[in-house]
Amino acid sequence: MALDKTATWNNGVKAHLGGFSRGTSGEYASPSGKAYLAFSVTVQNGSKSAIDLSMVSLACPEGADQIFDTDAGFGGAPDTHLLPGKSQTWKVACAFPKTARSVQIEIAPTDTSGSGWYRTAIFTGQVR
């Protein structure tokens, strides 16, 4: 699906990516000094079960490293459960060459009801 679309799973859980920007990871980031593509991830829980956000699987473009830089607000998925009817947004950054334009980001949530992994949503498009 396009980068600006929202993925919706059969049980009502939704995921949306937005706020795309570029930068370079800081001195204390892991990995440091890398060009990155930053974006926000919003998960809305329209299901009847809690979702463990720490178990959300996010694949950066072409298997690149996810940037962890707490100074810039890139700390990974929240370590919490998202209750039915609630939504949560967090920032993510992935190593991404300054000259690259085409991007593919994959995301798949899971829940704590024992039903296992959802199908993977694949977002694709062009970024500046």
PDB file of C-alpha atoms in Angstrom, residues 9-14 43-57 80-84 108-119:
ATOM      1  CA  TRP A   9      -6.572  -5.792   9.760  1.00  0.00           C
ATOM      2  CA  ASN A  10      -9.747  -7.909   9.936  1.00  0.00           C
ATOM      3  CA  ASN A  11     -10.153  -7.389  13.688  1.00  0.00           C
ATOM      4  CA  GLY A  12     -10.106  -3.582  13.437  1.00  0.00           C
ATOM      5  CA  VAL A  13      -6.459  -2.904  14.341  1.00  0.00           C
ATOM      6  CA  LYS A  14      -5.004  -0.126  12.169  1.00  0.00           C
ATOM      7  CA  VAL A  43      -1.377   1.984  15.914  1.00  0.00           C
ATOM      8  CA  GLN A  44      -5.085   2.167  16.679  1.00  0.00           C
ATOM      9  CA  ASN A  45      -6.566  -0.802  18.510  1.00  0.00           C
ATOM     10  CA  GLY A  46     -10.048  -1.461  17.150  1.00  0.00           C
ATOM     11  CA  SER A  47      -9.971  -5.070  18.348  1.00  0.00           C
ATOM     12  CA  LYS A  48     -11.366  -6.606  21.518  1.00  0.00           C
ATOM     13  CA  SER A  49      -7.918  -7.604  22.872  1.00  0.00           C
ATOM     14  CA  ALA A  50      -4.919  -5.686  24.162  1.00  0.00           C
ATOM     15  CA  ILE A  51      -1.949  -5.383  21.798  1.00  0.00           C
ATOM     16  CA  ASP A  52       1.592  -5.651  23.155  1.00  0.00           C
ATOM     17  CA  LEU A  53       3.272  -2.754  21.333  1.00  0.00           C
ATOM     18  CA  SER A  54       6.739  -4.044  22.211  1.00  0.00           C
ATOM     19  CA  MET A  55       5.934  -6.999  19.942  1.00  0.00           C
ATOM     20  CA  VAL A  56       5.102  -4.869  16.884  1.00  0.00           C
ATOM     21  CA  SER A  57       7.394  -6.021  14.110  1.00  0.00           C
ATOM     22  CA  THR A  80       3.309  -1.189  26.898  1.00  0.00           C
ATOM     23  CA  HIS A  81      -0.008  -2.778  26.024  1.00  0.00           C
ATOM     24  CA  LEU A  82      -2.527  -0.878  23.928  1.00  0.00           C
ATOM     25  CA  LEU A  83      -6.059  -1.404  25.200  1.00  0.00           C
ATOM     26  CA  PRO A  84      -9.069  -1.762  22.882  1.00  0.00           C
ATOM     27  CA  ALA A 108       2.936  -6.400  11.732  1.00  0.00           C
ATOM     28  CA  PRO A 109       1.357  -6.172  15.193  1.00  0.00           C
ATOM     29  CA  THR A 110       0.563  -9.114  17.454  1.00  0.00           C
ATOM     30  CA  ASP A 111      -1.890  -9.418  20.318  1.00  0.00           C
ATOM     31  CA  THR A 112      -1.982 -11.093  23.712  1.00  0.00           C
ATOM     32  CA  SER A 113      -5.128 -13.149  23.088  1.00  0.00           C
ATOM     33  CA  GLY A 114      -3.125 -16.053  21.706  1.00  0.00           C
ATOM     34  CA  SER A 115      -4.230 -15.590  18.104  1.00  0.00           C
ATOM     35  CA  GLY A 116      -0.649 -14.914  17.028  1.00  0.00           C
ATOM     36  CA  TRP A 117       0.816 -12.697  14.322  1.00  0.00           C
ATOM     37  CA  TYR A 118      -1.167 -10.606  11.894  1.00  0.00           C
ATOM     38  CA  ARG A 119      -0.419 -10.485   8.185  1.00  0.00           C
TER      39      ARG A 119
END
